[in-house]
Each structure stands twice: as structure tokens, then as C-alpha cells.
Amino acid sequence: NNWGGMGTTLVDSLDSLWLMGLKDEFWAGRDWVRDKLGHDHVGMVSVFETTIRSLGGLLAAYDWSGDKTFLDKADDLGSRLFKAFDSPSGLPWGQVNLGQSCCGRNAGWAGGNAILSEVGTLQVEFRYLAKATGKKEYAEKSEKAFQIMRDMMPADGLMPLYVRNNQAKPSFSNNKISLGAMGDSIYEYMLKMWLQGGKKEQWLRDMYDQSMQGVHDKLLQRSSPSGLTYFADLNGGRLDRKMDHLVCFMGGLLALGAVTDPQGFHSPRAQRDMATAKAITYTCYQMYSRMETGISPEYVDFKGDDFEVPSRAFYYILRPEAVESFFILHQITGDPIYREWGWEVFQSIERYCKTKIAYGSLKDVRNTNQQPEDRMESFFLAETIKYLYLLQDPDTEVDVLKRHVFNTEAHPTRTFDHFQGVA
């Protein structure tokens, strides 16, 4: 309802339908996309959210089904979003009007700044769109933005969250570092672009490894008394010992980086990253298991007995990051514990979030007697349910090690080594 009539929930969940074998529903969705989906009258949108949800959803539906309807709609949407890269610096604007031939701007709430994660979480999608359509500019302009960020990156590989992109020479405009909101997925796309391109673009892997070194040197912490591993934020050089649920994607990312490390999986660096991946994912499981509903809050502060939940963080909006890491770690290690944890989380969601027609957010993960809110983010069907399903599916065709790369909205497409046009 609040996404401009773009059928966001439908588009975001198309590949979930396909991967679950719900082909009748998938083709019904295709018919709606073919006959009803348009972008002329949508107005201003978040470039980041529309790229990862809608463009990513259309591209994955195309990659799995081979139906050109999805590629045609993706090209139409991509061409409209692509105006965001026409900024003085080459770093994309945060918002564009899909119905107009120009112009971009940044969100007012960010003080006119671009957001780190939003600048660096468009490339997996636009590179795939370039490959599928033959329109190289999609890849070249989006990669150029990432190269600009590489040139701006500090020696420790950790980048502040606000970027001034409205002048020819961009610069960082605050000093907060976080792997959570507004930072997270730029680090994810360093590795995933490298994997998408067949592990050939060394500069991307170098960016990733430099950043993960900084993460271990400056953000990695352990709680008291249990020694739970977590990643703190840095605020003006000072540690802020909080961790967003969003940070739980790091378990899967570090595991994927470790098992593909050019130094070899048995190298000290890869072993360090794998150990951290398992440890942070265990912490994320604890964020669920220690709550009365078995569901994690939005974030926790690491103080008191390991961690506590601030009064403004008790809500749960159906987030996927913990089960994302359960799925990736299970694919890599085969350890059944991740299936057990995933099953526990699924049962809690079924018990406390399910409504007659959908699933709803929770206001308070401590309260076992509440009704879900009348609100479901599209990422629940795109990510949370997909990861929970794939985690338990012994016959899935999804292969994160050899064949597929997930965008940050859990839309899997083939890596370029396995790409031969239509599926």
C-alpha cells in the first residue's frame, strides 16, 4: 500500500513461489506482472529499496523461469532507477521519481546525505541486468560508484554511514561506523560482486578482506559473563556496545568469505573468519531463544547478563538476517544444529506472528499474549520464509558455493560463470 502500487509484495515473493514448487501461483503472478505492473505513475521511491526488492525480484524470477516478461519489466524499472547515478559525484542519489525523466535527490531525514549501504547495494542487480540485456552501461556506471567508494575507503576498511555525494569530489560526512542499519550491505556486496563475476575481480575481494580485518580489529567484542561474540558500533572512535538484528547477516557472509578465501580455507584468515561466523550466529540464536516468544528484538545492548533489550527495541518486524546465516552455514558445513535453530524460529513465528491471511509484526517480543500488528514487510515472503524453507529442503537447486549469488533481499541469480542467457 505504501509502495506506490508497484505490487511490491507480489514481485518480491515470485522466486520464493518458484523455489517452493508453487508454480501455479508463480505463473498467476507472472500474468499480473505482464498485464498490470507499470511504473509510470509511481512517483518518488527509495532507489535502494526498489532495487533490492522489485528489480531483484524481477531478475530472480527471470533467472529461474526464463520468462522474458520479467526481464522486460526489469529493464523498464532499471532504466528508471538508473537515473540515480546522474549525480555530480557519480555516487547515486537516494531517491528518484520513476515517472519522470529526471531528477534524483537524497532523503531529507538523512540531512541531504547519501547513505553508505544504499550507495553500495545496487551493483549485484545492475550487473546482472547488464548481462541479461546486453546494456553494458548498467554495469559500468554502478561499478564506477563502487570504485569511487574503494578510493574513499579508510585504511581499516571501515566506512562512515553518511556520504556527501552532491559535489564532484564526494566525502564522508559523519564518523559513525556500523555493520547494522545504513552500513551493513556494502560489505556484503564487496564479496558478492566478486563471487558473481566468477572470482576474477581481485579489487573487490581485496576490499572485502581489508574491511573484515578492520571488523576483527575494531568492532569484534565478547559479552560478560558468557563470552558471546558480537559486533559493536563505533561512534566518533568510541565503542557503542549495541548490535542490530540486521548485523546477523554477518555470520553467513563471513562463512561464505572463508570458504572461498583465495588463501585457502585452511589459512589462518579463513579459519578466523569461519570461527567468527559460527560464533556471531550463535549469538543471534541467543537473541531469539532468550526472549519469551522465542523471537528476537530489533537490537540489543551488551551489558548486564550478556545483553539486555532497550525499551525502544522490543519490536520484531519479521526480519530475516539470523535465518539467512543459519541457511548459509548449513549449506557450507552441513551441521544439523542450524536446521534445529531454524525450526525453533519458524515455530515461534507460526505461533506468534501468523494471522488468518498473512503474518504480522510484533510490538513486544516479551509478550506471549499479543496479537500481531496489521503490517507485513515484503521481505518476510522474499527472505525470511525463503531462507527457513531452503534451510530444511534437502533437494534445493540453490547452491551458494558453486552456482548462485543472493542479493541482499534473498533473490538468487546465477553467477556469470553459469550464465547463458535465458534459463
Short mmCIF file of C-alpha atoms in Angstrom, two decimals:
data_model
loop_
_atom_site.label_atom_id
_atom_site.label_comp_id
_atom_site.label_asym_id
_atom_site.label_seq_id
_atom_site.Cartn_x
_atom_site.Cartn_y
_atom_site.Cartn_z
CA ASN A 1 0.00 0.00 0.00
CA ASN A 2 2.79 2.44 0.81
CA TRP A 3 4.98 1.47 -2.16
CA GLY A 4 3.14 3.34 -4.90
CA GLY A 5 1.07 0.48 -6.26
CA MET A 6 4.07 -1.46 -7.60
CA GLY A 7 2.90 -4.87 -6.40
CA THR A 8 6.00 -4.99 -4.22
CA THR A 9 4.95 -7.97 -2.09
CA LEU A 10 3.99 -9.99 -5.18
CA VAL A 11 7.19 -9.15 -7.09
CA ASP A 12 9.39 -9.67 -4.03
CA SER A 13 7.98 -13.16 -3.44
CA LEU A 14 7.96 -14.54 -7.02
CA ASP A 15 11.16 -16.56 -6.67
CA SER A 16 10.03 -17.85 -3.27
CA LEU A 17 6.99 -19.34 -5.03
CA TRP A 18 9.23 -20.90 -7.68
CA LEU A 19 11.69 -22.40 -5.19
CA MET A 20 8.85 -23.83 -3.09
CA GLY A 21 7.36 -25.55 -6.14
CA LEU A 22 4.23 -23.35 -6.12
CA LYS A 23 4.28 -22.99 -9.90
CA ASP A 24 0.56 -22.28 -10.41
CA GLU A 25 0.82 -19.30 -8.09
CA PHE A 26 4.08 -18.26 -9.75
CA TRP A 27 2.51 -18.19 -13.23
CA ALA A 28 -0.51 -16.30 -11.88
CA GLY A 29 1.97 -13.76 -10.53
CA ARG A 30 3.66 -13.65 -13.93
CA ASP A 31 0.33 -12.83 -15.56
CA TRP A 32 -0.18 -9.91 -13.16
CA VAL A 33 3.33 -8.64 -13.86
CA ARG A 34 2.74 -8.89 -17.62
CA ASP A 35 -0.72 -7.31 -17.63
CA LYS A 36 -0.80 -4.92 -14.67
CA LEU A 37 2.68 -3.93 -13.48
CA GLY A 38 3.70 -0.44 -14.55
CA HIS A 39 5.99 2.26 -13.20
CA ASP A 40 4.75 5.42 -14.97
CA HIS A 41 2.68 6.79 -12.10
CA VAL A 42 4.67 5.68 -9.06
CA GLY A 43 6.48 8.92 -8.12
CA MET A 44 9.40 9.18 -5.68
CA VAL A 45 10.89 5.93 -4.43
CA SER A 46 13.90 4.78 -2.46
CA VAL A 47 16.44 3.69 -5.07
CA PHE A 48 17.93 1.14 -2.68
CA GLU A 49 14.68 -0.47 -1.54
CA THR A 50 13.18 -0.56 -5.03
CA THR A 51 16.36 -2.03 -6.50
CA ILE A 52 16.78 -4.82 -3.97
CA ARG A 53 13.08 -5.72 -3.68
CA SER A 54 11.47 -5.04 -7.06
CA LEU A 55 14.37 -5.13 -9.53
CA GLY A 56 15.99 -8.02 -7.66
CA GLY A 57 12.67 -9.88 -7.54
CA LEU A 58 12.06 -9.50 -11.27
CA LEU A 59 15.61 -10.57 -12.15
CA ALA A 60 15.48 -13.70 -9.99
CA ALA A 61 12.07 -14.63 -11.40
CA TYR A 62 13.62 -14.31 -14.88
CA ASP A 63 16.75 -16.25 -13.96
CA TRP A 64 14.80 -19.23 -12.63
CA SER A 65 11.90 -19.32 -15.10
CA GLY A 66 13.45 -17.92 -18.28
CA ASP A 67 10.25 -15.96 -18.92
CA LYS A 68 11.15 -12.76 -20.80
CA THR A 69 8.19 -10.91 -19.26
CA PHE A 70 10.28 -10.46 -16.12
CA LEU A 71 13.37 -9.24 -17.98
CA ASP A 72 11.35 -6.71 -19.96
CA LYS A 73 9.79 -5.30 -16.79
CA ALA A 74 13.19 -5.32 -15.05
CA ASP A 75 14.73 -3.37 -17.93
CA ASP A 76 11.91 -0.83 -17.74
CA LEU A 77 12.27 -0.42 -13.98
CA GLY A 78 16.07 -0.47 -14.11
CA SER A 79 16.19 2.30 -16.71
CA ARG A 80 14.09 4.50 -14.42
CA LEU A 81 16.11 3.74 -11.28
CA PHE A 82 19.35 4.22 -13.19
CA LYS A 83 18.83 8.00 -13.26
CA ALA A 84 20.05 7.94 -9.66
CA PHE A 85 23.64 7.62 -10.89
CA ASP A 86 23.45 11.02 -12.61
CA SER A 87 24.81 12.89 -9.60
CA PRO A 88 27.79 15.30 -9.60
CA SER A 89 29.97 12.69 -7.89
CA GLY A 90 28.80 9.52 -9.66
CA LEU A 91 27.54 8.16 -6.35
CA PRO A 92 23.79 7.52 -6.66
CA TRP A 93 21.07 9.69 -5.21
CA GLY A 94 18.90 8.04 -2.57
CA GLN A 95 15.57 8.76 -4.30
CA VAL A 96 14.27 9.14 -7.85
CA ASN A 97 10.88 9.78 -9.41
CA LEU A 98 10.09 6.72 -11.53
CA GLY A 99 7.58 8.64 -13.62
CA GLN A 100 9.91 11.47 -14.67
CA SER A 101 12.98 11.57 -16.89
CA CYS A 102 14.98 13.29 -14.15
CA CYS A 103 15.92 14.02 -11.22
CA GLY A 104 17.42 12.46 -8.13
CA ARG A 105 17.76 13.67 -4.56
CA ASN A 106 18.72 12.38 -1.14
CA ALA A 107 16.23 11.76 1.66
CA GLY A 108 15.52 14.71 3.91
CA TRP A 109 15.82 12.62 7.08
CA ALA A 110 19.49 11.96 6.25
CA GLY A 111 20.30 15.66 6.23
CA GLY A 112 20.77 15.67 2.47
CA ASN A 113 23.42 12.95 2.63
CA ALA A 114 23.60 9.66 0.78
CA ILE A 115 23.62 6.51 2.91
CA LEU A 116 26.63 4.17 2.80
CA SER A 117 24.70 0.92 2.39
CA GLU A 118 22.44 2.42 -0.28
CA VAL A 119 25.36 3.63 -2.40
CA GLY A 120 26.95 0.18 -2.33
CA THR A 121 23.96 -2.18 -2.60
CA LEU A 122 22.79 -1.71 -6.19
CA GLN A 123 25.60 -3.34 -8.13
CA VAL A 124 24.69 -7.05 -7.99
CA GLU A 125 21.33 -6.18 -9.56
CA PHE A 126 22.55 -3.75 -12.23
CA ARG A 127 25.45 -6.01 -13.25
CA TYR A 128 23.01 -8.87 -13.78
CA LEU A 129 20.66 -6.57 -15.72
CA ALA A 130 23.58 -5.55 -17.95
CA LYS A 131 24.48 -9.19 -18.56
CA ALA A 132 20.90 -10.22 -19.36
CA THR A 133 20.05 -7.24 -21.61
CA GLY A 134 23.46 -6.57 -23.17
CA LYS A 135 23.27 -2.95 -21.98
CA LYS A 136 26.75 -2.52 -20.54
CA GLU A 137 26.12 0.94 -19.10
CA TYR A 138 24.08 -0.62 -16.28
CA ALA A 139 27.23 -2.39 -15.08
CA GLU A 140 29.74 0.35 -15.87
CA LYS A 141 28.03 3.20 -14.03
CA SER A 142 27.08 1.12 -11.00
CA GLU A 143 30.57 -0.39 -10.73
CA LYS A 144 32.08 3.08 -11.06
CA ALA A 145 30.22 4.10 -7.89
CA PHE A 146 31.77 1.15 -6.07
CA GLN A 147 35.23 2.08 -7.37
CA ILE A 148 34.73 5.60 -6.01
CA MET A 149 33.91 4.08 -2.61
CA ARG A 150 37.05 1.95 -2.83
CA ASP A 151 39.12 5.08 -3.36
CA MET A 152 37.45 6.74 -0.35
CA MET A 153 37.81 3.72 1.94
CA PRO A 154 39.97 4.32 5.07
CA ALA A 155 42.96 2.07 5.74
CA ASP A 156 40.99 -0.01 8.28
CA GLY A 157 38.30 -0.74 5.68
CA LEU A 158 35.51 0.68 7.87
CA MET A 159 33.43 3.42 6.28
CA PRO A 160 31.23 6.07 7.96
CA LEU A 161 27.49 5.89 7.32
CA TYR A 162 26.85 9.28 5.69
CA VAL A 163 28.31 10.25 2.31
CA ARG A 164 28.21 13.69 0.72
CA ASN A 165 27.57 12.94 -2.96
CA ASN A 166 26.30 16.32 -4.23
CA GLN A 167 29.68 17.63 -5.34
CA ALA A 168 32.29 16.40 -7.83
CA LYS A 169 34.56 15.03 -5.09
CA PRO A 170 32.48 13.01 -2.61
CA SER A 171 33.36 12.75 1.07
CA PHE A 172 32.17 11.12 4.28
CA SER A 173 30.06 13.45 6.39
CA ASN A 174 29.90 11.75 9.80
CA ASN A 175 32.03 9.43 11.91
CA LYS A 176 29.69 6.60 12.85
CA ILE A 177 30.68 3.04 11.83
CA SER A 178 28.17 0.18 11.92
CA LEU A 179 27.57 -3.25 10.43
CA GLY A 180 23.88 -2.67 11.17
CA ALA A 181 21.42 -0.17 9.72
CA MET A 182 22.82 2.11 6.98
CA GLY A 183 26.17 0.28 6.76
CA ASP A 184 25.60 -3.49 6.50
CA SER A 185 25.16 -4.44 2.87
CA ILE A 186 28.03 -2.51 1.25
CA TYR A 187 30.33 -5.04 2.93
CA GLU A 188 28.09 -7.85 1.69
CA TYR A 189 28.31 -6.64 -1.92
CA MET A 190 32.13 -6.44 -1.86
CA LEU A 191 32.17 -10.23 -1.58
CA LYS A 192 29.05 -10.95 -3.61
CA MET A 193 30.13 -8.93 -6.64
CA TRP A 194 33.42 -10.85 -6.58
CA LEU A 195 31.52 -14.16 -6.43
CA GLN A 196 29.02 -13.02 -9.09
CA GLY A 197 31.83 -12.21 -11.51
CA GLY A 198 33.46 -15.62 -11.11
CA LYS A 199 36.07 -14.53 -8.54
CA LYS A 200 38.01 -12.63 -11.23
CA GLU A 201 37.83 -9.02 -9.96
CA GLN A 202 40.55 -9.05 -7.33
CA TRP A 203 39.96 -5.45 -6.25
CA LEU A 204 36.57 -6.45 -4.86
CA ARG A 205 37.97 -9.35 -2.83
CA ASP A 206 40.73 -7.05 -1.57
CA MET A 207 38.13 -4.51 -0.40
CA TYR A 208 36.24 -7.25 1.41
CA ASP A 209 39.31 -8.70 3.14
CA GLN A 210 40.53 -5.24 4.16
CA SER A 211 37.14 -4.47 5.69
CA MET A 212 36.90 -7.80 7.51
CA GLN A 213 40.33 -7.17 9.01
CA GLY A 214 39.02 -3.85 10.33
CA VAL A 215 35.90 -5.56 11.64
CA HIS A 216 38.01 -8.01 13.65
CA ASP A 217 40.46 -5.36 14.84
CA LYS A 218 37.94 -2.72 15.92
CA LEU A 219 34.36 -3.99 16.17
CA LEU A 220 34.57 -7.59 17.42
CA GLN A 221 33.69 -7.87 21.14
CA ARG A 222 32.69 -10.52 23.68
CA SER A 223 29.97 -10.29 26.29
CA SER A 224 30.09 -10.95 30.01
CA PRO A 225 29.60 -13.45 31.56
CA SER A 226 29.00 -15.92 28.69
CA GLY A 227 31.56 -14.62 26.20
CA LEU A 228 29.04 -14.17 23.38
CA THR A 229 30.66 -12.75 20.25
CA TYR A 230 29.13 -9.54 18.89
CA PHE A 231 29.99 -6.57 16.67
CA ALA A 232 29.77 -3.15 18.34
CA ASP A 233 29.27 0.17 16.57
CA LEU A 234 31.89 2.93 16.58
CA ASN A 235 30.72 6.46 17.31
CA GLY A 236 33.45 9.05 16.91
CA GLY A 237 36.02 6.38 17.71
CA ARG A 238 34.18 5.22 20.85
CA LEU A 239 32.55 1.79 21.13
CA ASP A 240 28.78 1.66 21.32
CA ARG A 241 28.07 -1.86 22.60
CA LYS A 242 24.80 -2.45 20.77
CA MET A 243 24.04 -4.84 17.94
CA ASP A 244 21.13 -4.69 15.49
CA HIS A 245 19.38 -7.86 14.40
CA LEU A 246 20.44 -6.65 10.93
CA VAL A 247 24.06 -7.50 11.86
CA CYS A 248 23.15 -11.19 11.99
CA PHE A 249 23.77 -11.40 8.22
CA MET A 250 27.49 -11.28 9.08
CA GLY A 251 27.56 -14.95 10.09
CA GLY A 252 26.60 -16.09 6.63
CA LEU A 253 28.81 -13.51 4.93
CA LEU A 254 31.95 -14.40 6.90
CA ALA A 255 31.35 -18.12 6.29
CA LEU A 256 30.96 -17.52 2.55
CA GLY A 257 34.10 -15.40 2.54
CA ALA A 258 36.05 -18.03 4.49
CA VAL A 259 35.15 -20.98 2.28
CA THR A 260 36.06 -19.01 -0.87
CA ASP A 261 39.21 -17.37 0.54
CA PRO A 262 41.97 -17.20 -2.13
CA GLN A 263 44.48 -18.03 0.62
CA GLY A 264 42.66 -21.36 1.11
CA PHE A 265 40.07 -22.47 3.62
CA HIS A 266 42.77 -23.74 6.00
CA SER A 267 44.62 -20.42 6.04
CA PRO A 268 44.65 -18.53 9.36
CA ARG A 269 42.49 -15.76 7.89
CA ALA A 270 39.78 -18.10 6.60
CA GLN A 271 39.76 -20.09 9.84
CA ARG A 272 39.45 -16.88 11.84
CA ASP A 273 36.51 -15.76 9.71
CA MET A 274 34.79 -19.14 9.93
CA ALA A 275 35.14 -19.21 13.72
CA THR A 276 33.69 -15.70 13.96
CA ALA A 277 30.85 -16.67 11.58
CA LYS A 278 29.80 -19.56 13.82
CA ALA A 279 30.19 -17.50 17.00
CA ILE A 280 28.17 -14.49 15.82
CA THR A 281 25.42 -16.79 14.52
CA TYR A 282 25.21 -18.48 17.92
CA THR A 283 24.79 -15.03 19.50
CA CYS A 284 21.96 -14.30 17.06
CA TYR A 285 20.29 -17.58 18.02
CA GLN A 286 20.53 -16.48 21.66
CA MET A 287 18.75 -13.22 20.75
CA TYR A 288 15.78 -15.43 19.83
CA SER A 289 15.97 -18.18 22.42
CA ARG A 290 16.26 -15.85 25.43
CA MET A 291 13.03 -13.99 24.62
CA GLU A 292 9.68 -15.19 25.97
CA THR A 293 8.23 -15.59 22.47
CA GLY A 294 11.39 -17.17 21.05
CA ILE A 295 11.65 -14.20 18.69
CA SER A 296 14.45 -11.63 18.55
CA PRO A 297 14.05 -7.91 19.26
CA GLU A 298 15.23 -5.24 16.81
CA TYR A 299 18.53 -4.77 18.65
CA VAL A 300 20.22 -5.45 21.98
CA ASP A 301 22.70 -3.65 24.22
CA PHE A 302 25.55 -5.76 25.50
CA LYS A 303 25.52 -5.06 29.21
CA GLY A 304 24.17 -6.75 32.29
CA ASP A 305 23.77 -10.52 31.85
CA ASP A 306 25.34 -10.72 28.35
CA PHE A 307 22.75 -8.44 26.77
CA GLU A 308 19.54 -6.59 27.52
CA VAL A 309 16.84 -5.07 25.33
CA PRO A 310 16.32 -1.30 25.49
CA SER A 311 12.70 -0.20 25.90
CA ARG A 312 12.53 1.14 22.32
CA ALA A 313 13.82 -2.10 20.73
CA PHE A 314 11.33 -4.79 21.79
CA TYR A 315 9.62 -4.97 18.40
CA TYR A 316 10.10 -7.56 15.63
CA ILE A 317 9.25 -6.72 12.01
CA LEU A 318 9.71 -10.26 10.62
CA ARG A 319 13.41 -9.75 9.90
CA PRO A 320 15.41 -12.50 8.09
CA GLU A 321 19.10 -11.96 8.91
CA ALA A 322 19.55 -14.67 11.53
CA VAL A 323 17.87 -17.40 9.47
CA GLU A 324 19.86 -16.21 6.44
CA SER A 325 23.02 -17.10 8.32
CA PHE A 326 21.52 -20.41 9.51
CA PHE A 327 20.88 -21.32 5.85
CA ILE A 328 24.32 -20.33 4.54
CA LEU A 329 26.17 -22.00 7.41
CA HIS A 330 24.12 -25.16 6.93
CA GLN A 331 24.89 -25.21 3.19
CA ILE A 332 28.60 -24.84 3.92
CA THR A 333 29.04 -27.04 7.00
CA GLY A 334 26.13 -29.49 6.89
CA ASP A 335 25.85 -29.10 10.68
CA PRO A 336 22.26 -30.05 11.65
CA ILE A 337 22.23 -27.56 14.54
CA TYR A 338 21.32 -24.78 12.09
CA ARG A 339 18.24 -26.69 10.99
CA GLU A 340 17.25 -27.14 14.63
CA TRP A 341 17.63 -23.43 15.34
CA GLY A 342 15.71 -22.55 12.17
CA TRP A 343 12.90 -24.91 13.11
CA GLU A 344 12.62 -23.28 16.55
CA VAL A 345 12.44 -19.80 14.98
CA PHE A 346 9.85 -20.98 12.44
CA GLN A 347 7.65 -22.46 15.16
CA SER A 348 7.79 -19.19 17.14
CA ILE A 349 6.86 -17.15 14.06
CA GLU A 350 3.98 -19.56 13.35
CA ARG A 351 2.77 -19.27 16.91
CA TYR A 352 3.00 -15.52 17.48
CA CYS A 353 3.04 -13.78 14.07
CA LYS A 354 0.56 -15.73 11.94
CA THR A 355 -2.82 -14.24 11.08
CA LYS A 356 -5.70 -15.63 9.03
CA ILE A 357 -4.29 -14.30 5.78
CA ALA A 358 -0.62 -13.46 6.39
CA TYR A 359 1.98 -12.77 9.09
CA GLY A 360 2.31 -9.63 11.18
CA SER A 361 4.98 -7.78 13.11
CA LEU A 362 5.18 -7.90 16.91
CA LYS A 363 5.28 -4.86 19.18
CA ASP A 364 6.92 -6.69 22.09
CA VAL A 365 8.83 -9.97 21.83
CA ARG A 366 8.40 -10.50 25.59
CA ASN A 367 4.61 -10.61 25.42
CA THR A 368 3.15 -14.05 24.71
CA ASN A 369 -0.46 -12.77 24.77
CA GLN A 370 -0.44 -10.16 21.99
CA GLN A 371 -1.97 -10.05 18.54
CA PRO A 372 0.32 -9.44 15.56
CA GLU A 373 0.23 -5.99 14.01
CA ASP A 374 -1.61 -5.43 10.73
CA ARG A 375 1.67 -5.00 8.87
CA MET A 376 3.92 -7.34 6.89
CA GLU A 377 7.09 -6.18 5.15
CA SER A 378 7.60 -7.71 1.71
CA PHE A 379 10.95 -9.10 2.87
CA PHE A 380 9.13 -11.63 5.04
CA LEU A 381 7.99 -13.56 1.96
CA ALA A 382 11.11 -12.69 -0.03
CA GLU A 383 13.67 -13.58 2.63
CA THR A 384 12.54 -14.92 6.00
CA ILE A 385 10.23 -17.64 4.73
CA LYS A 386 12.51 -18.46 1.79
CA TYR A 387 15.56 -18.99 3.99
CA LEU A 388 13.56 -21.04 6.51
CA TYR A 389 12.25 -23.23 3.66
CA LEU A 390 15.60 -23.66 1.88
CA LEU A 391 17.25 -24.50 5.21
CA GLN A 392 15.02 -27.57 5.52
CA ASP A 393 14.89 -28.52 1.81
CA PRO A 394 17.30 -31.42 1.12
CA ASP A 395 16.79 -31.22 -2.66
CA THR A 396 17.13 -27.50 -3.31
CA GLU A 397 18.78 -26.45 -6.55
CA VAL A 398 20.16 -23.35 -4.84
CA ASP A 399 23.93 -23.61 -4.44
CA VAL A 400 25.65 -20.67 -2.77
CA LEU A 401 29.09 -22.21 -3.19
CA LYS A 402 29.19 -23.02 -6.90
CA ARG A 403 26.29 -21.52 -8.82
CA HIS A 404 24.23 -18.76 -7.20
CA VAL A 405 24.62 -15.40 -5.55
CA PHE A 406 21.87 -13.91 -3.38
CA ASN A 407 21.24 -10.21 -3.47
CA THR A 408 20.64 -8.58 -0.10
CA GLU A 409 16.88 -9.28 -0.43
CA ALA A 410 17.49 -13.05 -0.82
CA HIS A 411 16.95 -13.09 -4.59
CA PRO A 412 19.28 -15.77 -6.02
CA THR A 413 20.61 -15.46 -9.57
CA ARG A 414 23.30 -17.44 -11.34
CA THR A 415 26.90 -16.27 -11.22
CA PHE A 416 28.24 -15.15 -14.58
CA ASP A 417 30.23 -18.39 -15.00
CA HIS A 418 26.88 -20.20 -15.21
CA PHE A 419 25.01 -17.60 -17.23
CA GLN A 420 23.95 -18.46 -20.77
CA GLY A 421 21.15 -16.00 -21.40
CA VAL A 422 17.73 -17.49 -20.79
CA ALA A 423 17.43 -20.11 -18.05
#
